[in-house]
Coordinates of C-alpha atoms in Angstrom, one line a residue:
Chain A
M1 CA -71.3 -19.9 41.4
T2 CA -68.5 -21.1 43.5
K3 CA -67.4 -23.7 40.6
K4 CA -67.1 -20.9 38.0
K5 CA -65.0 -19.1 40.0
L6 CA -62.9 -22.1 40.9
H7 CA -62.2 -22.7 37.1
I8 CA -60.8 -19.2 36.4
S9 CA -58.5 -19.3 39.6
L10 CA -57.1 -22.7 38.1
Y11 CA -56.6 -21.1 34.6
Q12 CA -54.8 -18.2 36.0
F13 CA -52.6 -20.5 38.6
I14 CA -51.4 -22.3 35.4
I15 CA -50.5 -19.3 33.9
A16 CA -48.7 -17.9 36.8
S17 CA -46.9 -21.5 37.6
L18 CA -45.8 -21.2 33.6
F19 CA -44.3 -18.0 34.0
V20 CA -42.4 -19.2 37.3
V21 CA -40.9 -22.0 35.5
F22 CA -40.2 -19.4 32.4
S23 CA -38.5 -17.0 34.6
F24 CA -36.6 -19.8 36.9
S25 CA -35.0 -21.2 33.8
G26 CA -34.0 -18.0 32.7
A27 CA -32.0 -17.1 35.8
A28 CA -30.8 -20.5 35.8
A29 CA -29.4 -20.3 32.5
Q30 CA -27.9 -16.5 33.4
E31 CA -26.3 -18.0 36.1
D32 CA -24.5 -20.6 34.4
A33 CA -23.2 -18.3 31.8
T34 CA -21.2 -16.4 34.4
T35 CA -19.7 -19.2 35.8
S36 CA -18.8 -20.8 32.9
D37 CA -17.1 -17.5 31.9
G38 CA -15.5 -17.3 35.1
E39 CA -14.0 -20.7 34.6
S40 CA -12.6 -20.2 31.1
S41 CA -10.7 -16.9 32.3
A42 CA -9.2 -17.6 35.5
P43 CA -6.8 -20.3 34.3
V44 CA -5.4 -18.2 31.4
E45 CA -4.3 -15.7 33.8
A46 CA -2.8 -17.9 36.3
T47 CA -1.1 -20.2 33.6
D48 CA 0.2 -17.5 31.4
A49 CA 2.8 -16.1 33.7
P50 CA 6.4 -17.9 33.2
A51 CA 8.5 -18.5 36.2
D52 CA 12.2 -16.8 36.5
S53 CA 14.5 -19.6 35.6
G54 CA 17.4 -18.2 37.5
A55 CA 19.7 -18.1 34.5
G56 CA 20.4 -14.0 35.4
G57 CA 17.6 -12.8 33.6
N58 CA 13.8 -11.8 34.1
A59 CA 11.5 -13.9 31.7
T60 CA 8.6 -11.4 32.3
Q61 CA 10.6 -8.4 31.0
G62 CA 11.9 -11.0 28.3
E63 CA 8.5 -12.0 27.3
A64 CA 7.7 -8.0 26.4
L65 CA 10.8 -7.8 24.8
F66 CA 10.4 -11.2 22.7
K67 CA 7.0 -10.4 21.6
A68 CA 8.1 -7.1 20.6
N69 CA 11.1 -7.8 18.3
C70 CA 11.5 -11.7 17.9
A71 CA 8.2 -12.7 17.6
S72 CA 7.6 -11.9 14.0
C73 CA 10.0 -14.6 13.5
H74 CA 10.7 -17.0 15.7
R75 CA 8.3 -19.0 18.1
L76 CA 9.3 -20.5 21.0
Y77 CA 8.4 -24.2 20.7
K78 CA 8.0 -24.2 16.9
D79 CA 10.0 -23.5 13.6
A80 CA 9.0 -20.2 12.1
V81 CA 11.2 -18.0 9.8
G82 CA 13.9 -18.6 12.1
P83 CA 14.5 -21.5 14.4
A84 CA 12.3 -22.5 17.6
L85 CA 14.4 -20.9 20.5
F86 CA 13.1 -22.7 23.2
N87 CA 16.2 -24.2 24.9
V88 CA 18.6 -21.9 22.7
T89 CA 21.0 -21.2 25.5
Q90 CA 22.0 -24.9 25.9
R91 CA 22.6 -25.0 22.0
H92 CA 25.1 -21.7 22.2
D93 CA 27.5 -20.0 23.8
R94 CA 25.9 -16.9 25.8
E95 CA 28.8 -14.6 24.8
W96 CA 28.1 -15.9 21.0
L97 CA 24.1 -15.2 21.3
Y98 CA 25.2 -11.8 22.4
K99 CA 27.0 -11.0 19.4
W100 CA 24.8 -13.1 16.9
I101 CA 21.5 -11.3 18.2
K102 CA 23.0 -7.5 18.0
N103 CA 24.2 -7.9 14.7
S104 CA 24.1 -11.5 13.0
S105 CA 25.5 -10.6 9.5
A106 CA 28.4 -9.1 11.0
L107 CA 29.1 -12.6 12.6
I108 CA 28.5 -14.2 9.6
A109 CA 30.9 -11.7 7.7
S110 CA 33.7 -12.2 10.2
G111 CA 33.5 -15.7 9.0
D112 CA 32.2 -17.7 12.3
A113 CA 31.9 -21.1 11.6
E114 CA 28.6 -21.6 13.9
A115 CA 27.2 -18.7 12.6
V116 CA 27.7 -19.1 8.7
A117 CA 26.6 -22.9 9.2
L118 CA 23.5 -21.6 10.9
Y119 CA 22.8 -19.3 8.2
N120 CA 23.1 -21.9 5.5
E121 CA 21.0 -24.2 7.4
W122 CA 17.8 -21.6 7.6
G123 CA 18.1 -20.8 3.8
Q124 CA 20.4 -17.8 3.9
S125 CA 17.8 -15.5 5.5
N126 CA 19.3 -12.3 7.2
M127 CA 18.3 -12.1 10.7
N128 CA 17.9 -8.3 11.7
A129 CA 20.3 -6.5 13.8
F130 CA 19.3 -5.4 17.2
P131 CA 22.1 -3.2 18.3
Q132 CA 19.5 -1.4 20.7
L133 CA 19.3 -4.7 23.0
S134 CA 21.8 -4.4 25.8
N135 CA 23.4 -7.8 27.2
S136 CA 20.8 -7.8 30.3
D137 CA 17.7 -7.1 27.9
I138 CA 19.2 -10.5 25.8
D139 CA 19.2 -12.4 29.2
D140 CA 15.9 -11.4 29.9
I141 CA 15.0 -12.6 26.4
L142 CA 17.0 -15.8 27.0
A143 CA 15.6 -16.6 30.3
Y144 CA 11.8 -16.4 28.7
T145 CA 13.2 -18.6 25.8
D146 CA 14.0 -21.4 28.8
T147 CA 10.3 -21.1 30.0
P148 CA 8.9 -24.9 29.5
K149 CA 6.0 -25.5 27.3
P150 CA 2.9 -25.6 29.7
V151 CA 1.8 -28.9 28.1
A152 CA -0.5 -30.0 31.3
T153 CA -2.0 -26.7 32.1
T154 CA -3.3 -26.5 28.0
I155 CA -4.6 -29.9 28.5
E156 CA -6.5 -29.1 31.7
R157 CA -7.7 -26.1 30.7
T158 CA -9.6 -27.9 27.9
E159 CA -11.2 -30.4 29.6
E160 CA -12.3 -27.7 32.1
V161 CA -13.8 -25.6 29.6
G162 CA -15.6 -28.8 28.0
G163 CA -16.5 -30.5 31.6
G164 CA -18.2 -27.1 32.1
T165 CA -20.5 -27.1 29.2
V166 CA -21.4 -30.4 29.9
D167 CA -22.5 -29.6 33.6
N168 CA -24.2 -26.6 32.5
T169 CA -26.7 -28.4 30.0
M170 CA -27.1 -31.1 32.5
T171 CA -27.6 -28.7 35.4
N172 CA -29.8 -26.8 33.1
N173 CA -32.0 -29.8 32.3
L174 CA -32.3 -31.1 35.8
V175 CA -33.2 -27.8 37.0
L176 CA -36.0 -27.5 34.0
G177 CA -37.1 -31.5 34.5
A178 CA -38.1 -30.5 38.5
L179 CA -39.5 -27.5 37.8
A180 CA -41.7 -29.7 35.2
L181 CA -42.6 -32.1 38.1
V182 CA -44.0 -29.7 40.0
L183 CA -46.0 -28.3 37.7
V184 CA -47.5 -31.5 37.0
V185 CA -48.0 -32.3 40.4
L186 CA -50.1 -28.9 41.2
I187 CA -52.1 -29.8 37.8
V188 CA -53.2 -33.2 39.4
V189 CA -53.8 -31.5 42.9
L190 CA -56.1 -28.9 41.5
F191 CA -58.1 -31.3 39.2
A192 CA -58.3 -33.4 42.3
V193 CA -59.4 -30.4 44.5
N194 CA -62.1 -29.7 41.7
T195 CA -63.4 -32.8 41.8
T196 CA -64.1 -33.2 45.2
L197 CA -65.6 -29.6 45.3
K198 CA -68.0 -30.8 42.7
R199 CA -68.8 -33.7 44.3
F200 CA -69.6 -31.6 47.5
A201 CA -71.1 -29.4 45.6
A202 CA -73.9 -31.9 44.2
A203 CA -73.8 -33.9 47.6
N204 CA -75.5 -30.7 48.9
G205 CA -78.1 -30.1 46.3
I206 CA -76.2 -27.0 44.8
Q207 CA -77.1 -26.8 40.8
T208 CA -74.1 -25.8 38.6
E209 CA -74.6 -23.2 35.9
F210 CA -72.4 -25.2 33.7
E211 CA -75.4 -28.3 33.5
E212 CA -77.9 -26.1 33.1
E213 CA -76.8 -24.2 30.1
K214 CA -75.4 -27.5 28.0
P215 CA -78.7 -28.6 26.3
A216 CA -80.2 -25.0 26.1
R217 CA -77.6 -24.0 23.2
T218 CA -77.6 -24.2 19.4
P219 CA -74.1 -24.9 18.0
I220 CA -72.1 -21.6 17.2
W221 CA -71.6 -22.8 13.5
Q222 CA -75.3 -23.0 12.9
L223 CA -75.8 -19.3 14.6
F224 CA -72.9 -18.5 11.9
I225 CA -74.8 -19.6 8.8
Q226 CA -78.1 -18.1 10.2
N227 CA -76.1 -14.7 10.5
Q228 CA -75.9 -13.8 6.7
F229 CA -74.0 -10.5 7.3
L230 CA -71.5 -12.0 9.0
V231 CA -70.7 -14.8 6.4
L232 CA -70.2 -12.0 3.9
V233 CA -68.2 -10.0 6.0
S234 CA -66.2 -13.2 6.5
A235 CA -66.0 -14.0 3.0
V236 CA -64.9 -11.0 2.2
F237 CA -62.2 -11.1 4.4
L238 CA -60.8 -14.6 3.5
L239 CA -60.9 -13.3 0.1
L240 CA -58.9 -10.2 1.0
A241 CA -56.5 -12.3 2.9
S242 CA -56.3 -15.0 0.2
A243 CA -55.3 -12.1 -2.0
Y244 CA -52.5 -10.9 0.4
F245 CA -51.1 -14.2 0.4
V246 CA -51.0 -14.5 -3.3
Y247 CA -49.4 -11.3 -3.7
G248 CA -46.9 -11.9 -1.0
G249 CA -46.0 -15.1 -2.6
L250 CA -45.7 -13.8 -6.0
M251 CA -43.7 -11.0 -4.9
S252 CA -41.2 -13.0 -3.1
V253 CA -40.6 -14.8 -6.4
G254 CA -36.5 -14.1 -7.4
V255 CA -36.1 -12.4 -4.1
D256 CA -33.2 -13.8 -2.1
Q257 CA -33.0 -11.7 0.9
G258 CA -31.5 -13.8 4.0
Y259 CA -30.0 -16.5 1.7
A260 CA -27.3 -18.2 3.4
P261 CA -25.4 -21.3 1.7
V262 CA -23.5 -23.3 3.5
Q263 CA -19.6 -22.4 2.4
P264 CA -16.8 -24.8 1.8
I265 CA -14.6 -22.7 4.7
H266 CA -16.5 -21.5 8.0
Y267 CA -15.3 -18.2 7.4
S268 CA -16.4 -15.7 9.9
H269 CA -16.9 -12.0 9.3
R270 CA -17.6 -11.6 13.1
I271 CA -14.3 -12.6 13.8
H272 CA -12.0 -10.5 10.8
A273 CA -14.3 -7.5 10.2
G274 CA -15.8 -7.0 13.6
V275 CA -13.2 -8.3 16.7
S276 CA -10.4 -8.1 14.7
Q277 CA -11.6 -4.7 13.1
I278 CA -9.9 -5.5 9.5
E279 CA -11.0 -2.8 7.1
C280 CA -13.5 -4.3 4.5
K281 CA -11.1 -3.2 1.9
Y282 CA -8.2 -4.8 3.0
C283 CA -9.6 -7.9 1.7
H284 CA -12.0 -6.8 -0.7
S285 CA -9.4 -4.6 -2.2
S286 CA -10.7 -4.3 -5.8
V287 CA -14.2 -2.6 -4.8
R288 CA -11.9 0.3 -5.0
E289 CA -11.1 -0.1 -8.4
S290 CA -13.2 -2.7 -10.0
K291 CA -17.2 -3.5 -11.2
H292 CA -16.5 -6.4 -8.8
A293 CA -15.7 -6.4 -5.1
G294 CA -13.5 -9.4 -5.5
I295 CA -13.3 -12.4 -3.4
P296 CA -10.1 -12.0 -2.0
S297 CA -7.5 -14.8 -3.3
L298 CA -5.8 -17.0 -0.8
N299 CA -2.4 -14.9 -0.7
V300 CA -4.8 -12.1 1.2
C301 CA -5.5 -15.0 3.5
M302 CA -2.0 -16.0 3.9
N303 CA -0.5 -12.7 4.6
C304 CA -1.6 -13.4 8.3
H305 CA -2.3 -16.8 8.7
K306 CA 1.1 -17.6 8.3
S307 CA 2.0 -16.9 11.5
I308 CA -1.6 -17.4 12.8
A309 CA -2.2 -21.3 12.8
E310 CA -4.7 -21.4 15.4
V311 CA -7.3 -18.8 17.4
A312 CA -7.1 -17.9 20.8
E313 CA -8.5 -20.1 23.2
S314 CA -11.0 -17.8 24.2
T315 CA -12.3 -17.4 20.9
Y316 CA -11.9 -21.5 20.1
A317 CA -14.5 -22.4 23.2
E318 CA -16.8 -19.4 21.8
G319 CA -16.8 -21.4 18.2
M320 CA -17.3 -24.4 19.6
E321 CA -20.1 -23.5 22.5
E322 CA -22.1 -21.2 20.5
Y323 CA -21.6 -22.1 16.6
G324 CA -20.3 -25.9 17.0
I325 CA -17.6 -24.7 14.5
D326 CA -13.5 -26.0 15.3
Y327 CA -12.1 -22.8 14.0
N328 CA -8.6 -24.2 14.1
K329 CA -10.0 -26.8 11.6
E330 CA -11.1 -24.5 9.4
I331 CA -7.6 -22.6 9.2
Q332 CA -6.4 -26.0 8.4
K333 CA -8.7 -26.0 5.5
L334 CA -7.1 -23.0 4.0
Y335 CA -3.5 -24.5 4.7
K336 CA -4.8 -27.2 2.6
A337 CA -6.1 -25.2 -0.3
T338 CA -2.7 -23.1 -0.5
G339 CA -0.4 -26.1 -0.1
W340 CA 1.2 -24.4 3.3
S341 CA 2.6 -26.7 5.6
D342 CA 2.9 -25.5 9.0
A343 CA 5.4 -27.9 10.4
E344 CA 7.6 -27.0 7.5
Q345 CA 6.6 -23.2 7.3
A346 CA 6.6 -23.5 3.6
F347 CA 4.6 -24.1 0.9
V348 CA 4.9 -27.5 -0.2
G349 CA 1.5 -29.1 -1.4
E350 CA -0.7 -28.6 -4.2
E351 CA -3.0 -25.5 -4.6
E352 CA -6.8 -25.9 -4.8
P353 CA -9.1 -23.1 -5.3
V354 CA -11.9 -23.0 -2.6
R355 CA -14.8 -22.9 -4.4
W356 CA -16.9 -20.0 -2.4
V357 CA -20.8 -20.1 -2.9
R358 CA -21.6 -16.7 -4.5
I359 CA -24.5 -15.1 -2.2
H360 CA -25.2 -12.1 -4.0
N361 CA -26.7 -12.6 -7.7
L362 CA -27.7 -10.2 -10.2
P363 CA -29.5 -11.4 -13.4
D364 CA -26.5 -11.0 -16.1
L365 CA -29.2 -8.2 -17.7
A366 CA -28.4 -5.7 -14.9
Y367 CA -24.9 -3.8 -14.9
F368 CA -24.0 -3.1 -11.2
N369 CA -20.6 -1.3 -10.6
H370 CA -19.1 -1.3 -7.2
A371 CA -16.1 1.5 -7.6
Q372 CA -18.6 3.8 -8.9
H373 CA -20.4 3.6 -5.8
V374 CA -18.0 3.0 -3.3
Q375 CA -15.4 5.5 -4.1
A376 CA -17.1 8.2 -5.8
G377 CA -20.6 7.6 -4.1
N378 CA -18.9 7.3 -1.1
I379 CA -21.7 4.7 0.2
A380 CA -20.7 2.5 3.4
C381 CA -20.7 -1.1 2.6
Q382 CA -23.2 -1.6 5.2
T383 CA -25.6 0.3 3.7
C384 CA -26.2 -2.4 1.4
H385 CA -24.9 -5.5 2.8
G386 CA -26.2 -4.9 6.5
E387 CA -24.2 -5.1 9.4
V388 CA -21.5 -7.8 8.0
Q389 CA -19.1 -7.3 10.9
E390 CA -21.4 -8.8 13.0
M391 CA -22.5 -11.5 10.6
E392 CA -21.1 -15.3 11.6
I393 CA -22.2 -16.4 8.6
M394 CA -22.8 -14.1 5.6
Y395 CA -26.4 -14.1 4.3
Q396 CA -27.9 -11.4 1.8
Y397 CA -28.9 -8.2 3.9
S398 CA -31.0 -6.5 0.9
P399 CA -33.3 -7.4 -1.5
L400 CA -31.5 -6.3 -4.4
T401 CA -34.7 -6.1 -6.2
M402 CA -34.6 -3.6 -9.4
G403 CA -37.4 -1.4 -6.5
W404 CA -34.9 -1.3 -3.9
C405 CA -32.2 0.1 -6.5
I406 CA -34.4 2.7 -7.8
N407 CA -35.8 3.8 -4.6
C408 CA -32.1 4.6 -3.0
H409 CA -31.4 6.3 -6.0
R410 CA -34.3 8.6 -6.1
E411 CA -33.6 9.4 -2.3
T412 CA -29.7 9.7 -1.9
N413 CA -27.7 13.0 -2.9
V414 CA -25.0 12.7 -5.1
D415 CA -21.5 13.5 -3.3
L416 CA -20.3 16.4 -4.9
Q417 CA -17.7 17.5 -2.7
G418 CA -14.3 17.5 -4.1
N419 CA -15.1 15.9 -7.3
G420 CA -14.0 18.0 -10.2
Y421 CA -16.3 16.1 -12.6
Y422 CA -19.5 17.6 -10.8
E423 CA -18.0 21.2 -10.7
E424 CA -20.0 22.6 -13.8
I425 CA -23.1 20.5 -13.5
H426 CA -23.5 21.3 -9.8
K427 CA -23.5 24.8 -10.3
E428 CA -25.9 24.9 -13.4
L429 CA -28.4 22.9 -12.0
S430 CA -28.4 23.9 -8.6
E431 CA -29.1 27.4 -10.0
K432 CA -32.0 26.0 -11.6
R433 CA -33.4 24.3 -8.9
G434 CA -33.2 27.1 -6.4
G435 CA -30.3 25.4 -4.5
R436 CA -31.9 22.0 -3.8
Q437 CA -29.5 19.0 -3.3
L438 CA -29.1 16.9 -6.7
T439 CA -30.3 13.1 -6.3
I440 CA -29.0 10.1 -8.5
A441 CA -32.1 10.5 -10.6
D442 CA -32.2 14.0 -11.2
L443 CA -28.9 13.2 -13.2
G444 CA -30.7 10.4 -15.2
G445 CA -29.7 7.4 -12.7
L446 CA -33.2 5.9 -13.3
E447 CA -32.6 5.7 -17.0
C448 CA -33.0 1.9 -18.2
G449 CA -29.8 2.0 -20.4
K450 CA -28.0 3.3 -17.3
C451 CA -28.1 0.0 -16.2
H452 CA -29.6 -2.3 -18.4
Y453 CA -27.9 -1.0 -21.7
Chain B
S1 CA -33.9 -15.9 8.9
P2 CA -31.1 -17.2 7.0
K3 CA -32.3 -19.8 4.1
S4 CA -29.8 -22.2 2.3
D5 CA -31.6 -22.1 -0.9
R6 CA -32.4 -19.7 -3.5
S7 CA -35.7 -18.5 -4.0
V8 CA -38.2 -19.7 -7.0
Q9 CA -37.1 -17.8 -10.7
Y10 CA -40.1 -17.4 -13.0
F11 CA -38.8 -17.6 -16.7
P12 CA -34.7 -16.8 -16.2
N13 CA -34.4 -15.7 -19.4
M14 CA -31.2 -13.6 -19.5
Y15 CA -30.5 -14.4 -15.9
E16 CA -27.3 -16.5 -16.2
S17 CA -24.5 -15.1 -18.3
V18 CA -23.5 -16.3 -21.7
G19 CA -20.3 -15.0 -21.8
Y20 CA -17.9 -15.8 -19.1
E21 CA -18.2 -13.1 -16.1
T22 CA -15.1 -13.0 -13.4
Y23 CA -14.5 -15.3 -10.8
Q24 CA -17.2 -18.0 -12.5
E25 CA -16.3 -21.8 -12.9
G26 CA -16.0 -23.2 -16.3
D27 CA -15.5 -26.5 -17.6
I28 CA -12.9 -25.6 -20.4
F29 CA -10.4 -24.1 -18.2
P30 CA -7.8 -26.0 -16.2
G31 CA -9.0 -26.6 -12.6
D32 CA -12.2 -25.2 -13.9
V33 CA -11.0 -21.6 -12.5
E34 CA -12.2 -18.9 -15.2
A35 CA -9.4 -16.8 -13.9
Q36 CA -6.4 -17.7 -15.5
K37 CA -3.2 -16.4 -15.2
P38 CA -1.3 -14.3 -18.2
V39 CA 1.8 -15.7 -19.7
E40 CA 5.1 -15.5 -18.0
G41 CA 7.0 -12.3 -18.9
T42 CA 4.0 -10.4 -20.8
V43 CA 3.4 -6.8 -20.2
S44 CA 0.2 -5.3 -20.3
R45 CA -0.3 -1.3 -21.2
G46 CA 0.3 1.3 -18.1
W47 CA 2.1 -1.3 -16.1
M48 CA 6.0 -2.2 -15.7
P49 CA 7.6 -5.5 -14.2
Y50 CA 9.4 -5.0 -11.2
D51 CA 13.0 -4.8 -11.6
Y52 CA 14.4 -6.2 -7.9
E53 CA 14.9 -9.5 -7.1
D54 CA 13.1 -11.1 -4.2
D55 CA 16.0 -12.3 -2.2
N56 CA 18.6 -10.0 0.3
D57 CA 20.6 -8.8 -2.8
G58 CA 17.2 -7.7 -4.3
Y59 CA 16.5 -6.2 -0.9
A60 CA 19.9 -4.3 -0.5
S61 CA 19.6 -3.0 -4.1
A62 CA 16.2 -1.5 -3.9
K63 CA 17.2 0.0 -0.8
A64 CA 20.2 1.8 -2.0
N65 CA 19.0 2.6 -5.7
L66 CA 15.4 2.6 -5.8
K67 CA 13.7 6.2 -6.0
N68 CA 10.1 7.0 -6.1
P69 CA 9.0 8.2 -9.1
V70 CA 5.5 9.7 -7.6
P71 CA 6.1 13.1 -6.5
L72 CA 5.4 14.3 -2.9
T73 CA 1.9 16.3 -3.4
E74 CA -0.6 17.1 -0.6
A75 CA -2.9 14.7 -2.7
H76 CA -0.7 11.8 -2.7
L77 CA 0.0 11.9 0.8
T78 CA -3.9 11.6 1.7
N79 CA -4.2 9.1 -0.7
G80 CA -1.1 7.5 1.0
Q81 CA -2.9 7.9 4.3
A82 CA -5.9 6.7 3.4
L83 CA -4.5 3.5 2.1
Y84 CA -2.2 3.3 5.1
S85 CA -5.1 3.0 7.0
I86 CA -7.0 0.1 5.7
Y87 CA -3.7 -2.0 4.6
C88 CA -1.1 -1.2 7.1
A89 CA -2.1 0.5 9.9
I90 CA -4.0 -2.8 11.2
C91 CA -0.3 -4.3 12.3
H92 CA 1.7 -1.3 12.0
G93 CA -0.5 1.0 13.9
S94 CA -1.9 4.2 12.8
K95 CA 1.4 6.2 14.0
G96 CA 3.4 3.6 12.8
D97 CA 4.7 2.7 16.0
G98 CA 3.8 -1.1 15.5
Q99 CA 0.9 -0.6 17.7
G100 CA -2.0 -1.9 15.2
H101 CA -5.2 -3.4 16.9
L102 CA -3.9 -6.9 15.8
V103 CA -0.7 -6.4 18.0
T104 CA -2.1 -5.0 21.0
T105 CA -4.6 -7.9 21.1
E106 CA -1.6 -10.2 20.6
K107 CA -2.8 -11.8 17.4
I108 CA 0.3 -10.9 15.4
L109 CA 3.6 -10.1 17.2
G110 CA 7.0 -8.3 16.9
V111 CA 5.8 -5.5 14.5
P112 CA 8.5 -3.0 14.4
S113 CA 8.2 0.7 14.8
Y114 CA 9.4 2.5 11.6
D115 CA 12.0 4.3 13.5
A116 CA 13.3 1.3 15.1
R117 CA 15.6 0.3 11.9
E118 CA 17.0 2.0 9.0
I119 CA 14.3 1.9 5.9
T120 CA 14.6 4.1 2.7
E121 CA 11.7 4.8 0.2
G122 CA 13.0 1.9 -1.6
S123 CA 13.1 -0.9 0.5
I124 CA 9.7 0.4 2.0
Y125 CA 8.9 -0.4 -1.6
H126 CA 10.4 -3.5 -2.1
V127 CA 8.8 -4.9 1.3
M128 CA 5.3 -3.9 0.1
Y129 CA 6.1 -5.7 -3.0
Y130 CA 7.1 -8.7 -2.2
G131 CA 6.4 -9.3 1.6
I132 CA 9.6 -9.8 4.4
N133 CA 9.6 -12.7 7.0
Y134 CA 5.9 -13.2 8.4
M135 CA 4.4 -10.2 6.3
G136 CA 3.0 -10.9 3.1
S137 CA 3.2 -9.4 -0.3
Y138 CA 0.7 -6.7 -1.0
A139 CA 1.2 -6.4 -4.7
S140 CA -2.4 -7.5 -5.5
Q141 CA -4.1 -5.5 -3.2
T142 CA -2.3 -2.2 -4.3
S143 CA -1.2 -0.7 -7.8
I144 CA 2.1 0.4 -8.4
E145 CA 1.3 4.1 -8.1
E146 CA -0.9 3.1 -4.9
R147 CA 2.3 2.0 -3.3
W148 CA 4.4 4.7 -3.9
E149 CA 1.8 6.9 -2.2
I150 CA 1.9 4.6 0.8
T151 CA 5.8 5.0 0.8
H152 CA 5.1 8.6 1.0
Y153 CA 3.1 8.4 3.9
V154 CA 5.3 5.8 5.7
E155 CA 8.3 8.1 5.4
A156 CA 6.1 10.9 6.9
L157 CA 5.2 8.9 9.9
R158 CA 8.9 7.9 10.1
A159 CA 9.9 11.1 10.2
D160 CA 7.2 11.8 12.7
L161 CA 8.3 9.1 15.3
M162 CA 12.0 10.0 15.1
G163 CA 11.0 13.7 15.8
V164 CA 12.2 15.2 12.1
A165 CA 10.5 17.1 10.4
R166 CA 8.6 15.6 7.2

């Protein structure tokens, strides 16, 4: 009896220690996550406040003014639509700068040689006039433009982030290794105790049940064969199970649910539609008018990415840690495709179309029109394509099989509100049906010719 | 779970198109791109070319002379608002004050408020058509009529910001 008890407690002990190991490692991982977050966010606050340069302006206020008024065309350390503004106070006279910023075209018109030269150098693009800025506002902005580039801190920061991840995985591995070692030692000790007790029992002449039962038992498979009812039941079960799997396999032929091929550019719907909250129809604009919800052409990308050459540092770190993707390199791929030169801020290279891989494919024998589902039907994009704004890489959410189409046509009510086309049919049909809501199927949405001609 | 290959197909008789489908690749086209550009200078039905050039003179001329051909009705204004919230509000803000989501999260900076400078219906349309500085062209995403509807809504927002009656 003692023997059996011991067996059970050993088993329980192993389960318990495994549980302890897993809960420990889980807790350790969580702890690491919070520390890495703390590390990456703390230096951003510390380094982003620029020091006052003492040129009679407040750089912090200047930064706000710069971001509100100037940043649409100017960067501090990089030429943009207009020149890089770092050290502009050393290139031009302060009085001249006041005049230029308040109304540059008047200064050019007055024939000021310096102004005309600058205007011609920058391709005669007009700088907006800012009559609303006072001299002290401009002093603030100029103080901000004198802020030296924080080179050292950025490098430090990336190193910290990189070091943090290595540390995290290393501590994780160490903890896991130590726990595994403890577990192994425990098992060895328990086996030793077990053998000792067995020997002790043998020495005292106590019979263990184990040894008694062994020769008396018939093998379980013989018992099984002898019991014909059990054989019959298992045979029926096996037949049903195999039918289930064969049918399931056949029904998955031609269904591409979950299809997520590797795209030429790692485009993240999560960042664009989720984090940045860009409307679906901003890029897929033809969904409103056309059968095809087109893939946006590259000019739509460049609407924003002319001025966004790099992602935010937190986004960059997230991409590297969670997805192993350098988002900045992906933006460079876009620049290569459009021929955009970030250094020259102009389209100078060869254009090369991006060969996106199409995920949602219907056979050519079916006709599907996005516009009538999205505009007239008022169906949200997520109904068919899933929560796209949470997808790091796009995959096919719905099966897009005929049964799936028909099911929705049977269940969905027609959106009759404010649609003049439905005025008559709605009145007539709802009278006939005692006011019941009309589904697409009622309007003939299940007929072959509607989708297959 | 995501898979990188498509599933098996059983006798795909009419799965692949014989005709040319939108956006597909095709050997016979330059650059394998099926969507080829129409010939320069041709005009399709229901569309008219834009007369003003993409330079400072064109901007000034459009600002002074270009008038909105779409009448200001409730329907057009509502449509303009819907389009504005898709294409413009992300940077310019739903009130037109330059505080859209991308600006408040500092992705894109320096978007001016509509009341900060002098704009006319002509200049609004011109900027939507060609873009200005870092703002790109929205001519590919919107039709002529839709841009004029947006113009109506932008003018309404500007009136609200300046505290004038629409």
